[in-house]
């Protein structure tokens, strides 16, 4: 029972990395094409979210949770490298959180602030907001580099990282933990919940008004404006709602336990605080895999682009396999026609003739045998390159 949480981590993080990294990469490729029917503004926010989620998968999941666990006493376990990984892990998570907040606010402005919409919801504004949050987050997490100290020293070489208990128990440490919790969890929670409530209220009021204005029309007639808003709201609520649910455990456990660096935890593995904190860490990493799934489930054009991308790559792979590479020779069916081989000289074709009599194949069967072709049960098999390529005869 003591090792249950460790066993879950050993299974969960490798699986998450194996699906999360390619999923976010594919999302970035699809969004960069600009064929999803989204404005440049929202596409930029979604691209930033996908980039931040990819960094979380690489740094937090792969390097922090997998490499540091499976490869102790290696280069990444040196204290300076360890501190940098922990710093970047905090940065990437904050980027993922605040890019989600920025996306939520942009959707709020589009739906609720029509006069402000034309000024704020632009590609330039989105780029400024993303850049500003990135710089602030890098500066805000700078103290993380000094919170941890070496776990042990071997031959004057510092290894590992662990949180300084003197810092945690000090007033400055307590203030920083509360600030970190408020900035990374509670403030985003409050903003997302508030913006969603205001958006819902605006949509309900607008829906009632439009139904009243369109009351004399057929009830079965579609409303393009409301349909567009419905799609936007589904995307908004799916992203922000799942974010709140997956980060809720982390929000509570961080305040109650004050545990931050669990890779170097050496306490009781059955302690409820440790289990809650580990569960919250896994759920917040899982939140960085949710967006590609949400886009594929809620965005029709994104789903079409994903399907086209998969089909295109499968077709390209099929062409490369069917072509067999440059060494596979094209052999005609055994109908008596001449063999169309590569254009080479007679000396290259018959290098073994020097000083010996050469017997030229008299018919197509001998020609096929010379070319490395044999018939097996109605199949013509090319044996070139050491791999058989069957063809129906």
Short mmCIF file of C-alpha atoms in Angstrom, two decimals:
data_model
loop_
_atom_site.label_atom_id
_atom_site.label_comp_id
_atom_site.label_asym_id
_atom_site.label_seq_id
_atom_site.Cartn_x
_atom_site.Cartn_y
_atom_site.Cartn_z
CA UNK A 1 0.00 0.00 0.00
CA UNK A 2 2.92 2.33 0.72
CA UNK A 3 4.13 2.02 -2.89
CA UNK A 4 0.73 2.42 -4.57
CA UNK A 5 1.14 6.11 -5.39
CA UNK A 6 4.64 5.50 -6.74
CA UNK A 7 3.29 2.72 -8.96
CA UNK A 8 0.55 4.99 -10.28
CA UNK A 9 3.13 7.70 -11.07
CA UNK A 10 5.35 5.19 -12.87
CA UNK A 11 2.45 4.29 -15.15
CA UNK A 12 0.69 7.66 -15.47
CA UNK A 13 3.50 10.05 -16.45
CA UNK A 14 5.08 7.97 -19.27
CA UNK A 15 1.66 7.39 -20.83
CA UNK A 16 0.78 11.09 -20.51
CA UNK A 17 4.06 12.16 -22.13
CA UNK A 18 3.69 9.65 -24.97
CA UNK A 19 0.27 11.03 -25.96
CA UNK A 20 0.54 14.63 -24.73
CA UNK A 21 3.64 15.66 -26.69
CA UNK A 22 2.41 14.50 -30.14
CA UNK A 23 -1.13 15.77 -29.45
CA UNK A 24 0.07 19.30 -28.74
CA UNK A 25 2.52 19.20 -31.65
CA UNK A 26 -0.29 18.22 -34.02
CA UNK A 27 -2.47 20.99 -32.55
CA UNK A 28 0.25 23.56 -33.24
CA UNK A 29 0.63 22.32 -36.82
CA UNK A 30 -3.11 22.49 -37.50
CA UNK A 31 -3.54 25.93 -35.95
CA UNK A 32 -0.53 27.30 -37.83
CA UNK A 33 -2.24 26.47 -41.14
CA UNK A 34 -5.08 28.85 -40.35
CA UNK A 35 -7.79 26.64 -41.90
CA UNK A 36 -9.92 26.12 -38.79
CA UNK A 37 -12.30 29.02 -39.44
CA UNK A 38 -11.01 30.97 -36.43
CA UNK A 39 -9.98 34.60 -36.26
CA UNK A 40 -6.27 35.41 -36.12
CA UNK A 41 -6.74 36.71 -32.60
CA UNK A 42 -8.21 33.54 -31.12
CA UNK A 43 -5.84 31.39 -33.20
CA UNK A 44 -2.91 33.21 -31.60
CA UNK A 45 -4.25 32.55 -28.08
CA UNK A 46 -4.87 28.89 -28.90
CA UNK A 47 -1.38 28.58 -30.40
CA UNK A 48 0.11 30.08 -27.23
CA UNK A 49 -1.89 27.65 -25.08
CA UNK A 50 -0.73 24.70 -27.19
CA UNK A 51 2.90 25.86 -26.95
CA UNK A 52 2.69 26.24 -23.17
CA UNK A 53 1.04 22.83 -22.84
CA UNK A 54 3.77 21.28 -24.97
CA UNK A 55 6.44 22.83 -22.72
CA UNK A 56 4.64 21.41 -19.69
CA UNK A 57 4.73 17.96 -21.27
CA UNK A 58 8.44 18.26 -22.03
CA UNK A 59 9.72 19.97 -18.87
CA UNK A 60 7.24 19.09 -16.13
CA UNK A 61 6.21 15.61 -17.20
CA UNK A 62 9.24 14.29 -19.08
CA UNK A 63 12.20 15.96 -17.38
CA UNK A 64 10.84 16.61 -13.89
CA UNK A 65 8.62 13.61 -13.24
CA UNK A 66 10.21 10.95 -15.49
CA UNK A 67 13.91 11.65 -16.02
CA UNK A 68 14.63 12.84 -12.48
CA UNK A 69 12.85 9.75 -11.12
CA UNK A 70 14.29 7.07 -13.41
CA UNK A 71 17.79 8.54 -13.85
CA UNK A 72 19.12 9.65 -10.47
CA UNK A 73 22.73 10.80 -10.10
CA UNK A 74 22.92 11.85 -13.75
CA UNK A 75 23.55 15.28 -15.28
CA UNK A 76 20.01 16.54 -14.70
CA UNK A 77 20.34 15.61 -11.01
CA UNK A 78 23.09 18.20 -10.43
CA UNK A 79 21.72 20.88 -8.12
CA UNK A 80 22.08 23.83 -10.58
CA UNK A 81 20.36 21.85 -13.35
CA UNK A 82 17.75 20.60 -10.91
CA UNK A 83 16.98 24.14 -9.76
CA UNK A 84 16.62 25.32 -13.35
CA UNK A 85 14.23 22.46 -14.19
CA UNK A 86 12.08 23.29 -11.14
CA UNK A 87 12.12 26.97 -12.15
CA UNK A 88 11.07 26.20 -15.73
CA UNK A 89 8.41 23.77 -14.46
CA UNK A 90 6.85 26.59 -12.44
CA UNK A 91 7.12 28.98 -15.40
CA UNK A 92 5.49 26.64 -17.93
CA UNK A 93 2.58 25.85 -15.63
CA UNK A 94 1.96 29.54 -15.03
CA UNK A 95 2.09 30.20 -18.76
CA UNK A 96 -0.50 27.49 -19.39
CA UNK A 97 -2.76 28.92 -16.68
CA UNK A 98 -2.59 32.57 -17.69
CA UNK A 99 -2.87 31.91 -21.41
CA UNK A 100 -6.13 30.15 -20.53
CA UNK A 101 -7.24 33.22 -18.60
CA UNK A 102 -6.31 35.45 -21.55
CA UNK A 103 -8.30 33.23 -23.90
CA UNK A 104 -11.31 33.35 -21.56
CA UNK A 105 -11.16 37.15 -21.32
CA UNK A 106 -10.91 37.47 -25.10
CA UNK A 107 -14.06 35.37 -25.53
CA UNK A 108 -15.79 37.45 -22.86
CA UNK A 109 -14.99 40.64 -24.76
CA UNK A 110 -16.24 39.16 -28.04
CA UNK A 111 -19.60 38.18 -26.56
CA UNK A 112 -20.24 40.85 -23.94
CA UNK A 113 -18.38 44.01 -25.02
CA UNK A 114 -19.32 44.79 -28.58
CA UNK A 115 -17.95 48.36 -28.51
CA UNK A 116 -14.62 47.29 -27.03
CA UNK A 117 -14.39 44.23 -29.27
CA UNK A 118 -13.01 45.97 -32.37
CA UNK A 119 -10.17 47.55 -30.38
CA UNK A 120 -9.19 44.66 -28.11
CA UNK A 121 -9.80 41.51 -30.18
CA UNK A 122 -6.99 42.04 -32.67
CA UNK A 123 -3.88 40.06 -33.52
CA UNK A 124 -1.63 42.88 -32.26
CA UNK A 125 -3.35 43.04 -28.89
CA UNK A 126 -3.18 39.28 -28.52
CA UNK A 127 0.57 39.33 -29.24
CA UNK A 128 1.10 42.11 -26.68
CA UNK A 129 -0.93 40.28 -24.00
CA UNK A 130 0.92 37.00 -24.56
CA UNK A 131 4.34 38.69 -24.49
CA UNK A 132 3.49 40.68 -21.36
CA UNK A 133 2.32 37.62 -19.43
CA UNK A 134 5.40 35.69 -20.53
CA UNK A 135 7.81 38.34 -19.23
CA UNK A 136 5.91 38.81 -15.95
CA UNK A 137 5.77 35.06 -15.29
CA UNK A 138 9.49 34.61 -15.84
CA UNK A 139 10.16 37.44 -13.37
CA UNK A 140 7.56 36.27 -10.86
CA UNK A 141 9.05 32.78 -10.59
CA UNK A 142 12.66 33.98 -10.24
CA UNK A 143 12.68 33.40 -6.43
CA UNK A 144 12.11 29.68 -7.10
CA UNK A 145 15.79 29.45 -8.00
CA UNK A 146 16.70 30.31 -4.40
CA UNK A 147 14.00 28.38 -2.52
CA UNK A 148 15.67 24.98 -3.01
CA UNK A 149 18.98 23.77 -1.61
CA UNK A 150 21.12 20.69 -2.36
CA UNK A 151 19.76 17.39 -1.13
CA UNK A 152 23.22 15.91 -0.63
CA UNK A 153 26.89 16.59 -1.41
CA UNK A 154 29.16 13.82 -2.73
CA UNK A 155 32.85 14.64 -3.24
CA UNK A 156 32.12 18.38 -3.22
CA UNK A 157 29.48 17.88 -5.95
CA UNK A 158 25.96 19.02 -5.05
CA UNK A 159 23.15 16.63 -6.02
CA UNK A 160 19.37 16.95 -6.01
CA UNK A 161 17.08 19.68 -4.69
CA UNK A 162 14.88 20.00 -1.66
CA UNK A 163 12.88 22.89 -0.32
CA UNK A 164 14.57 24.79 2.47
CA UNK A 165 12.50 24.28 5.63
CA UNK A 166 13.98 27.45 7.08
CA UNK A 167 12.52 29.37 4.17
CA UNK A 168 9.15 27.60 4.36
CA UNK A 169 8.80 28.30 8.09
CA UNK A 170 9.83 31.94 7.78
CA UNK A 171 7.28 34.76 7.31
CA UNK A 172 8.74 35.51 3.88
CA UNK A 173 8.35 31.87 2.85
CA UNK A 174 4.77 31.72 4.09
CA UNK A 175 3.96 34.93 2.21
CA UNK A 176 5.53 33.59 -0.98
CA UNK A 177 3.55 30.34 -0.78
CA UNK A 178 0.30 32.26 -0.39
CA UNK A 179 1.28 34.59 -3.25
CA UNK A 180 2.25 31.62 -5.45
CA UNK A 181 -1.05 29.88 -4.63
CA UNK A 182 -3.10 33.01 -5.28
CA UNK A 183 -1.31 33.90 -8.53
CA UNK A 184 -1.18 30.38 -9.93
CA UNK A 185 -4.55 29.03 -8.83
CA UNK A 186 -7.00 31.17 -6.88
CA UNK A 187 -6.80 34.36 -8.94
CA UNK A 188 -7.19 32.50 -12.26
CA UNK A 189 -10.06 30.50 -10.73
CA UNK A 190 -11.83 33.66 -9.66
CA UNK A 191 -11.33 35.43 -12.99
CA UNK A 192 -12.42 32.46 -15.09
CA UNK A 193 -15.50 31.79 -12.95
CA UNK A 194 -16.47 35.48 -12.94
CA UNK A 195 -15.99 35.91 -16.69
CA UNK A 196 -17.95 32.74 -17.42
CA UNK A 197 -20.84 33.85 -15.20
CA UNK A 198 -20.98 37.23 -16.95
CA UNK A 199 -20.80 35.52 -20.33
CA UNK A 200 -23.66 33.16 -19.45
CA UNK A 201 -25.77 36.08 -18.25
CA UNK A 202 -25.11 38.00 -21.46
CA UNK A 203 -25.97 35.01 -23.64
CA UNK A 204 -29.24 34.33 -21.81
CA UNK A 205 -30.34 37.96 -22.13
CA UNK A 206 -29.37 38.08 -25.81
CA UNK A 207 -31.13 34.79 -26.52
CA UNK A 208 -34.39 35.98 -24.98
CA UNK A 209 -34.21 39.25 -26.91
CA UNK A 210 -33.50 37.59 -30.25
CA UNK A 211 -36.28 35.04 -29.73
CA UNK A 212 -38.68 37.90 -29.08
CA UNK A 213 -37.60 39.74 -32.22
CA UNK A 214 -37.79 36.59 -34.32
CA UNK A 215 -41.01 35.32 -32.78
CA UNK A 216 -43.03 35.90 -35.92
CA UNK A 217 -40.70 33.71 -37.95
CA UNK A 218 -40.69 29.95 -38.17
CA UNK A 219 -39.36 28.29 -35.06
CA UNK A 220 -37.48 25.78 -37.20
CA UNK A 221 -35.55 28.52 -39.02
CA UNK A 222 -31.92 28.64 -37.89
CA UNK A 223 -30.30 31.73 -36.43
CA UNK A 224 -26.69 32.10 -37.74
CA UNK A 225 -25.75 34.60 -35.02
CA UNK A 226 -26.91 32.38 -32.17
CA UNK A 227 -25.32 29.34 -33.81
CA UNK A 228 -21.99 31.16 -33.95
CA UNK A 229 -22.29 32.19 -30.32
CA UNK A 230 -23.23 28.67 -29.31
CA UNK A 231 -20.05 27.24 -30.85
CA UNK A 232 -17.94 29.92 -29.21
CA UNK A 233 -19.52 29.30 -25.82
CA UNK A 234 -19.08 25.52 -26.08
CA UNK A 235 -15.37 25.98 -26.75
CA UNK A 236 -15.04 28.55 -23.95
CA UNK A 237 -16.82 26.52 -21.30
CA UNK A 238 -15.09 23.28 -22.28
CA UNK A 239 -11.63 24.82 -21.92
CA UNK A 240 -12.23 26.91 -18.80
CA UNK A 241 -14.53 24.41 -17.06
CA UNK A 242 -12.13 21.49 -17.43
CA UNK A 243 -9.29 23.73 -16.26
CA UNK A 244 -11.12 24.56 -13.04
CA UNK A 245 -11.99 20.93 -12.34
CA UNK A 246 -8.49 19.61 -12.95
CA UNK A 247 -6.76 22.35 -10.94
CA UNK A 248 -9.12 22.33 -7.96
CA UNK A 249 -7.24 19.58 -6.10
CA UNK A 250 -3.96 21.45 -6.48
CA UNK A 251 -5.52 24.67 -5.24
CA UNK A 252 -6.73 23.09 -2.01
CA UNK A 253 -3.71 20.87 -1.32
CA UNK A 254 -1.16 23.66 -1.85
CA UNK A 255 -2.78 25.81 0.83
CA UNK A 256 -3.34 23.00 3.32
CA UNK A 257 -0.10 21.00 2.96
CA UNK A 258 2.43 23.56 1.63
CA UNK A 259 4.13 20.70 -0.25
CA UNK A 260 5.62 21.80 -3.55
CA UNK A 261 8.57 19.58 -4.53
CA UNK A 262 7.32 15.99 -4.21
CA UNK A 263 10.02 14.30 -6.27
CA UNK A 264 12.29 14.55 -3.24
CA UNK A 265 9.65 13.86 -0.58
CA UNK A 266 10.90 11.37 2.01
CA UNK A 267 7.98 11.34 4.44
CA UNK A 268 5.07 8.96 4.93
CA UNK A 269 3.77 7.87 1.51
CA UNK A 270 0.34 7.06 2.99
CA UNK A 271 -0.12 10.55 4.42
CA UNK A 272 -3.37 12.11 3.06
CA UNK A 273 -1.59 15.39 2.40
CA UNK A 274 1.04 13.70 0.24
CA UNK A 275 -1.60 11.69 -1.67
CA UNK A 276 -3.72 14.81 -2.29
CA UNK A 277 -0.73 16.80 -3.49
CA UNK A 278 0.43 14.02 -5.83
CA UNK A 279 -3.09 13.64 -7.20
CA UNK A 280 -3.30 17.37 -7.81
CA UNK A 281 0.07 17.32 -9.60
CA UNK A 282 -1.10 14.56 -11.94
CA UNK A 283 -4.41 16.29 -12.66
CA UNK A 284 -2.84 19.66 -13.46
CA UNK A 285 -0.43 17.94 -15.87
CA UNK A 286 -3.40 16.14 -17.41
CA UNK A 287 -5.04 19.53 -17.98
CA UNK A 288 -2.31 20.27 -20.53
CA UNK A 289 -3.52 17.34 -22.62
CA UNK A 290 -7.20 18.30 -22.50
CA UNK A 291 -7.22 21.13 -25.06
CA UNK A 292 -6.36 19.04 -28.16
CA UNK A 293 -9.14 16.64 -27.14
CA UNK A 294 -11.58 19.53 -26.65
CA UNK A 295 -10.72 21.06 -30.03
CA UNK A 296 -11.18 17.71 -31.77
CA UNK A 297 -14.53 17.17 -30.03
CA UNK A 298 -16.06 20.65 -30.38
CA UNK A 299 -14.52 22.23 -33.50
CA UNK A 300 -15.74 20.75 -36.76
CA UNK A 301 -13.08 22.35 -38.96
CA UNK A 302 -10.32 21.40 -36.55
CA UNK A 303 -11.58 17.83 -36.71
CA UNK A 304 -11.55 17.96 -40.51
CA UNK A 305 -8.00 19.34 -40.54
CA UNK A 306 -6.90 16.61 -38.16
CA UNK A 307 -8.49 13.96 -40.37
CA UNK A 308 -6.87 15.42 -43.48
CA UNK A 309 -3.49 15.51 -41.77
CA UNK A 310 -3.75 11.87 -40.70
CA UNK A 311 -4.99 10.72 -44.11
CA UNK A 312 -2.28 12.67 -45.93
CA UNK A 313 0.51 11.16 -43.84
CA UNK A 314 -0.94 7.67 -44.21
CA UNK A 315 -1.11 8.11 -47.98
CA UNK A 316 2.47 9.37 -48.10
CA UNK A 317 3.60 6.41 -46.02
CA UNK A 318 1.68 4.04 -48.27
CA UNK A 319 3.32 5.53 -51.38
CA UNK A 320 6.78 5.18 -49.88
CA UNK A 321 6.12 1.55 -48.96
CA UNK A 322 4.50 0.62 -52.26
CA UNK A 323 7.32 2.22 -54.27
CA UNK A 324 9.77 -0.03 -52.43
CA UNK A 325 12.65 2.35 -52.80
CA UNK A 326 15.11 2.68 -55.68
CA UNK A 327 16.33 -0.93 -55.52
CA UNK A 328 12.95 -2.52 -56.32
CA UNK A 329 12.76 -3.30 -60.07
CA UNK A 330 9.55 -3.13 -62.01
CA UNK A 331 8.76 -6.58 -63.48
CA UNK A 332 5.92 -7.20 -65.91
CA UNK A 333 3.45 -10.01 -65.49
CA UNK A 334 4.50 -13.22 -67.19
CA UNK A 335 2.80 -12.48 -70.50
CA UNK A 336 5.83 -12.70 -72.73
CA UNK A 337 6.62 -8.96 -72.74
CA UNK A 338 10.16 -7.75 -72.39
CA UNK A 339 11.54 -6.87 -68.98
CA UNK A 340 11.83 -3.10 -68.43
CA UNK A 341 14.79 -2.81 -66.13
CA UNK A 342 16.96 0.19 -65.31
CA UNK A 343 18.91 1.81 -68.09
CA UNK A 344 22.43 0.44 -67.55
CA UNK A 345 25.23 -0.73 -69.80
CA UNK A 346 25.70 -4.34 -70.89
CA UNK A 347 28.86 -4.60 -68.80
CA UNK A 348 26.98 -3.46 -65.70
CA UNK A 349 24.11 -5.82 -66.50
CA UNK A 350 26.41 -8.83 -67.06
CA UNK A 351 29.57 -8.28 -64.97
CA UNK A 352 30.10 -12.04 -64.69
CA UNK A 353 30.63 -12.58 -68.45
CA UNK A 354 34.39 -11.93 -68.40
CA UNK A 355 36.08 -15.04 -69.80
CA UNK A 356 32.90 -17.16 -69.59
CA UNK A 357 30.08 -18.06 -71.94
CA UNK A 358 26.84 -16.36 -71.01
CA UNK A 359 23.50 -17.98 -71.68
CA UNK A 360 20.82 -15.36 -72.29
CA UNK A 361 17.40 -16.21 -70.82
CA UNK A 362 15.23 -17.61 -73.58
CA UNK A 363 11.77 -16.80 -72.27
CA UNK A 364 9.95 -14.60 -69.77
CA UNK A 365 10.05 -17.20 -66.99
CA UNK A 366 13.82 -17.41 -67.07
CA UNK A 367 13.94 -13.61 -67.30
CA UNK A 368 11.74 -13.30 -64.21
CA UNK A 369 13.89 -15.83 -62.35
CA UNK A 370 16.99 -13.83 -63.25
CA UNK A 371 15.31 -10.68 -61.97
CA UNK A 372 14.50 -12.31 -58.63
CA UNK A 373 10.80 -12.95 -59.24
CA UNK A 374 8.89 -16.08 -58.39
CA UNK A 375 5.23 -17.12 -58.59
CA UNK A 376 3.58 -18.41 -55.44
CA UNK A 377 -0.08 -19.44 -55.64
CA UNK A 378 -1.17 -16.75 -58.10
CA UNK A 379 1.08 -14.09 -56.56
CA UNK A 380 4.10 -12.59 -58.27
CA UNK A 381 6.69 -11.87 -55.59
CA UNK A 382 9.65 -9.54 -56.15
CA UNK A 383 12.56 -10.66 -54.01
CA UNK A 384 14.68 -7.55 -54.60
CA UNK A 385 16.25 -5.79 -51.59
CA UNK A 386 15.66 -8.83 -49.43
CA UNK A 387 11.96 -8.03 -48.88
CA UNK A 388 9.12 -9.61 -50.88
CA UNK A 389 6.58 -7.31 -52.53
CA UNK A 390 3.60 -9.44 -53.69
CA UNK A 391 1.49 -8.60 -56.74
CA UNK A 392 -1.60 -10.45 -57.94
CA UNK A 393 -1.13 -12.06 -61.34
#
